[in-house]
PDB file of C-alpha atoms in Angstrom:
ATOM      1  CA  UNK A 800     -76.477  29.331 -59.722  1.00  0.00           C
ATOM      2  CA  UNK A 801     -73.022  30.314 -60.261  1.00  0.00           C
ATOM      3  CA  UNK A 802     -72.572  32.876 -58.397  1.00  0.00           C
ATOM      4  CA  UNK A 803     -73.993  30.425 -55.521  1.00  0.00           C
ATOM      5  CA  UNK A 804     -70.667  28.439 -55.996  1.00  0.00           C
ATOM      6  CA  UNK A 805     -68.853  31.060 -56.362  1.00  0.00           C
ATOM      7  CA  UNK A 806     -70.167  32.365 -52.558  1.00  0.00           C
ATOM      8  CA  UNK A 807     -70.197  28.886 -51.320  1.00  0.00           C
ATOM      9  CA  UNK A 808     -66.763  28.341 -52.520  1.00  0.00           C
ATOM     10  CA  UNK A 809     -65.371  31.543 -50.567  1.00  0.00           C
ATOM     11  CA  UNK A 810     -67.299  30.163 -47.516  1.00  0.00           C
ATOM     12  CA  UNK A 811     -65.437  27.122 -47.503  1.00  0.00           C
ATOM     13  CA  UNK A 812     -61.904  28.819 -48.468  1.00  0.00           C
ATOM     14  CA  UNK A 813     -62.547  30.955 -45.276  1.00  0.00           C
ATOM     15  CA  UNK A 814     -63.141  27.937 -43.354  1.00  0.00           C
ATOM     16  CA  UNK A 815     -60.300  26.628 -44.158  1.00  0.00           C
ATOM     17  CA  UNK A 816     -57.960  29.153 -43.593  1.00  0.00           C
ATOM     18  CA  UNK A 817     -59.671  29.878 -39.749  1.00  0.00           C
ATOM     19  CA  UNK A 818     -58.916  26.065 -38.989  1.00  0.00           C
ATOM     20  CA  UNK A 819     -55.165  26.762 -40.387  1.00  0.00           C
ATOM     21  CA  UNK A 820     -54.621  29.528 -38.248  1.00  0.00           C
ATOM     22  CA  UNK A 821     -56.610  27.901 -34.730  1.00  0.00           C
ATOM     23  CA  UNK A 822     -54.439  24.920 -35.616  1.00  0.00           C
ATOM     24  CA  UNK A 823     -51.153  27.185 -36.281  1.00  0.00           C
ATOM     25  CA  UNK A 824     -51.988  29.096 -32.530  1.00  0.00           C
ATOM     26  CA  UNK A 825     -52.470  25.969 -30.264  1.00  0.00           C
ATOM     27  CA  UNK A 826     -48.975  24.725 -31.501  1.00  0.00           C
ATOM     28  CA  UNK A 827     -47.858  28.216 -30.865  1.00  0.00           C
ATOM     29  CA  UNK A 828     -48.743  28.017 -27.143  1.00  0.00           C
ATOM     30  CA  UNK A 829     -47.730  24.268 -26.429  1.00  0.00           C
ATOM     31  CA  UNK A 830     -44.213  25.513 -27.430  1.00  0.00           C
ATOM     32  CA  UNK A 831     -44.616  28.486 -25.235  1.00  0.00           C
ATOM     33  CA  UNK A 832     -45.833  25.741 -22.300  1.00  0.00           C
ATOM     34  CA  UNK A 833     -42.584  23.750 -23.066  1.00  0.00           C
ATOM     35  CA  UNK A 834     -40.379  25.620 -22.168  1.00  0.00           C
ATOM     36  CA  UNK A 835     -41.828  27.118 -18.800  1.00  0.00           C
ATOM     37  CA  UNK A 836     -41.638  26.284 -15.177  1.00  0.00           C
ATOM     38  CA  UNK A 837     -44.834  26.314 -12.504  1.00  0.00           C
ATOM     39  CA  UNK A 838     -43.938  28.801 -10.279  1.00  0.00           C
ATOM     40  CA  UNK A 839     -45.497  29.198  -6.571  1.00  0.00           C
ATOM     41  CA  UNK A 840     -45.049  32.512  -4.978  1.00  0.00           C
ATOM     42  CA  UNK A 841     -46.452  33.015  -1.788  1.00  0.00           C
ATOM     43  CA  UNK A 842     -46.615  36.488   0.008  1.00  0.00           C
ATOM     44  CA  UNK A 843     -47.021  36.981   3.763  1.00  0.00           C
ATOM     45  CA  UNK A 844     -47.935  40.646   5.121  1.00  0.00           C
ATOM     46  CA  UNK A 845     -48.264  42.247   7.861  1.00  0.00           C
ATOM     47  CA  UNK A 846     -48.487  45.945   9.304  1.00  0.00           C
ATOM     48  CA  UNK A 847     -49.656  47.528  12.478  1.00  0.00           C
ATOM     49  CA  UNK A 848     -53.209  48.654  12.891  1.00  0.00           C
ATOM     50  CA  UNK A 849     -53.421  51.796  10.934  1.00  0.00           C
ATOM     51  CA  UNK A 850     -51.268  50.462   8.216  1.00  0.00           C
ATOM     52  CA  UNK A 851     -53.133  47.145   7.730  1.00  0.00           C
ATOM     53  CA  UNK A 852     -56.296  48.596   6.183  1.00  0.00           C
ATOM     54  CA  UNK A 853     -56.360  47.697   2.538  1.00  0.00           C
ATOM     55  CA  UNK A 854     -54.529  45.054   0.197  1.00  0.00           C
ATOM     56  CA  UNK A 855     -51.080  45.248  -1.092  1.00  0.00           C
ATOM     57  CA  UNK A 856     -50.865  44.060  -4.453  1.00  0.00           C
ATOM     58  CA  UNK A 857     -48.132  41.362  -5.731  1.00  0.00           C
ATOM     59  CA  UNK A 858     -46.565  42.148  -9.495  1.00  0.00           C
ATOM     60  CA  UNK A 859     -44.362  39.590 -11.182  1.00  0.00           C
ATOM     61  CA  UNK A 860     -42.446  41.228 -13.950  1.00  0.00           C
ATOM     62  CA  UNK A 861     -44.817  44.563 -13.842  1.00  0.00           C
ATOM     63  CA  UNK A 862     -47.709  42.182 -14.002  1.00  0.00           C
ATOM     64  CA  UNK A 863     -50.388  42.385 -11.016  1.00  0.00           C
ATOM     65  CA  UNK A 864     -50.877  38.370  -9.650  1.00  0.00           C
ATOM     66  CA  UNK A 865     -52.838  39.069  -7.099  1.00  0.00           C
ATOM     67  CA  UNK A 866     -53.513  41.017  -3.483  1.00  0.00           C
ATOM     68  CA  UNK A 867     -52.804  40.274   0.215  1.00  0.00           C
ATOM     69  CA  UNK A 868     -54.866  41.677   2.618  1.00  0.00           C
ATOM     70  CA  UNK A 869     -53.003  42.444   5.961  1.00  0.00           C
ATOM     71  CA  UNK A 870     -52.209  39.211   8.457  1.00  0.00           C
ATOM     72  CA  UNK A 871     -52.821  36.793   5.574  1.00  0.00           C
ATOM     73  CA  UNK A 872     -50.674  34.705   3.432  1.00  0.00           C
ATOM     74  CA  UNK A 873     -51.594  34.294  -0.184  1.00  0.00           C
ATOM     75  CA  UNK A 874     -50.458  32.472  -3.060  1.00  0.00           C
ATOM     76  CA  UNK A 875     -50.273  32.410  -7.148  1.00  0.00           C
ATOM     77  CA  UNK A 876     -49.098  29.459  -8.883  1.00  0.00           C
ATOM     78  CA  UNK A 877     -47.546  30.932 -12.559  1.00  0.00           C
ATOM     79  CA  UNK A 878     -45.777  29.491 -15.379  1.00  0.00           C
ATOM     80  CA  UNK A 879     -42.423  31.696 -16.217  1.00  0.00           C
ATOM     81  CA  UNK A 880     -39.835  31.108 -18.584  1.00  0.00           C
ATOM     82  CA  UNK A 881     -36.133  30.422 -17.098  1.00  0.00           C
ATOM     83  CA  UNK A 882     -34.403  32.892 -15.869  1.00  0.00           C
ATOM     84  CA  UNK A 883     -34.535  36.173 -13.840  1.00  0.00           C
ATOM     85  CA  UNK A 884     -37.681  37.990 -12.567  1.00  0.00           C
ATOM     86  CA  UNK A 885     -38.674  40.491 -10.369  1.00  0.00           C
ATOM     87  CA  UNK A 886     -41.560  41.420  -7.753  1.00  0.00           C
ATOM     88  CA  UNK A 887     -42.614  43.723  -6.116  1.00  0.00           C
ATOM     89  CA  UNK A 888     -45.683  44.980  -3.858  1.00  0.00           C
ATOM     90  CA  UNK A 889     -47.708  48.051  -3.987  1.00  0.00           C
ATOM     91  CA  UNK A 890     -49.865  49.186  -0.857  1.00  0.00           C
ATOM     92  CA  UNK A 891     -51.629  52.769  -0.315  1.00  0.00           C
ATOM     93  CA  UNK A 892     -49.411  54.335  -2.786  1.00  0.00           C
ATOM     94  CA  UNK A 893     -46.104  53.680  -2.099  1.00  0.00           C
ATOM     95  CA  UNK A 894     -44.077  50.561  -3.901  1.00  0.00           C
ATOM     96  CA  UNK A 895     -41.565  48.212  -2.308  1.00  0.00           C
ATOM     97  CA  UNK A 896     -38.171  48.172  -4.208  1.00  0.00           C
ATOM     98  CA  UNK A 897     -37.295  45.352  -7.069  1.00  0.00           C
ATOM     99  CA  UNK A 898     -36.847  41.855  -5.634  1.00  0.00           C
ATOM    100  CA  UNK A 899     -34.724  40.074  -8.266  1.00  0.00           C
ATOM    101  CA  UNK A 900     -35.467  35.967  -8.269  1.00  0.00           C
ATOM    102  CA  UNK A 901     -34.681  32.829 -10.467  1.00  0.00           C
ATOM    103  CA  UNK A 902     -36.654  30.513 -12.156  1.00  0.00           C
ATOM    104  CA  UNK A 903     -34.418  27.404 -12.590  1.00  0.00           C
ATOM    105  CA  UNK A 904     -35.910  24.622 -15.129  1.00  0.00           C
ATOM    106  CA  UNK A 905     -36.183  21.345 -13.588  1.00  0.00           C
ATOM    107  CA  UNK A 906     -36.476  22.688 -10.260  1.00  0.00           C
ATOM    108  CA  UNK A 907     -38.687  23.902  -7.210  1.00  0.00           C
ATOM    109  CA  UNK A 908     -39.473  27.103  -8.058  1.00  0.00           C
ATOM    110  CA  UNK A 909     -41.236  28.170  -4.926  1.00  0.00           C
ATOM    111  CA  UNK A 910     -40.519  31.724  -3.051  1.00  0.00           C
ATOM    112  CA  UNK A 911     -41.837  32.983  -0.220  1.00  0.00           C
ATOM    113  CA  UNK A 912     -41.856  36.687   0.493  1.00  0.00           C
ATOM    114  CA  UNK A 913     -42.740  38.840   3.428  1.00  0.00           C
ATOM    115  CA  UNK A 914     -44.422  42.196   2.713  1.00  0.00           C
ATOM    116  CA  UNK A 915     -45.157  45.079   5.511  1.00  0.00           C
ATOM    117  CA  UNK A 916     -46.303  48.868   5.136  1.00  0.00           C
ATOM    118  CA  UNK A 917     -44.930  51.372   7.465  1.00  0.00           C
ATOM    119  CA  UNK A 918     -45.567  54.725   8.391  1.00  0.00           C
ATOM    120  CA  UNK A 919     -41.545  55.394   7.894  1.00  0.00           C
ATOM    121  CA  UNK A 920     -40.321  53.008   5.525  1.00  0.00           C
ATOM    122  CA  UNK A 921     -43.375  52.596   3.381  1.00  0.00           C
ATOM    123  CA  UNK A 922     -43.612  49.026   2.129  1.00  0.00           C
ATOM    124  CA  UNK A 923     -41.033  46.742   2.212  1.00  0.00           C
ATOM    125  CA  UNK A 924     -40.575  43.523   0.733  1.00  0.00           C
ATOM    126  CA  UNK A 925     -37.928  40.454   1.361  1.00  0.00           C
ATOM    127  CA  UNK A 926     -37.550  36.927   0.594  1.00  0.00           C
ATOM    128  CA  UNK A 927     -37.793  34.511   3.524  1.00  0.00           C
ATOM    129  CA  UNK A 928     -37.242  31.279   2.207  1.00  0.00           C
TER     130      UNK A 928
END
């Protein structure tokens, strides 16, 4: 019988302690959310025939968003800190250079980017609005 308590006792101390820390990590990311701005970035690309097979993909900060397939528009909504960030595309090997933007708090944080692959200037990326 005692060494039933003393099992059941252990249970409960573990219990404890998970709630603790589940409690301690949701007020961890509600911080986080705080202090972070939604984010729309919208990518446009294009290319001629031979260069439009495949997707480019989209990177924020090193991070892959998501992929464009050529003639299409697509978007990601995100939620960055303030501050500077960069993007940049990737399509059949080649990258497009750093694209530096700014995520202003309080603000519309909504870029729009056009991306193209090229036989001679591999793939290119610029901001449009």
């Amino acid at each position: 019988m005692k060494h039933l308590r003393k099992n059941f006792s252990v249970l409960i101390l573990l219990i404890l302690g998970l709630s603790l820390l589940t409690s301690c990590n949701n007020n961890a990311s509600n911080t986080t959310d705080k202090n972070q701005e939604l984010v729309v970035i919208n990518v446009e690309r294009t290319g001629g025939l031979l260069n439009g097979i495949g997707k480019v993909t989209v990177y924020i900060d090193d991070e892959q968003v998501m992929k464009v397939k050529n003639n299409q528009t697509n978007s990601a909504e995100l939620y960055l800190s303030p501050g500077v960030h960069t993007i940049q595309t990737k399509g059949q090997g080649d990258k497009s250079s750093l694209v530096n933007f700014e995520v202003v708090a309080g603000e519309d944080n909504t870029f729009t980017y056009h991306t193209e692959i090229s036989n001679i200037y591999g793939v290119s990326l610029e901001r449009t609005q």
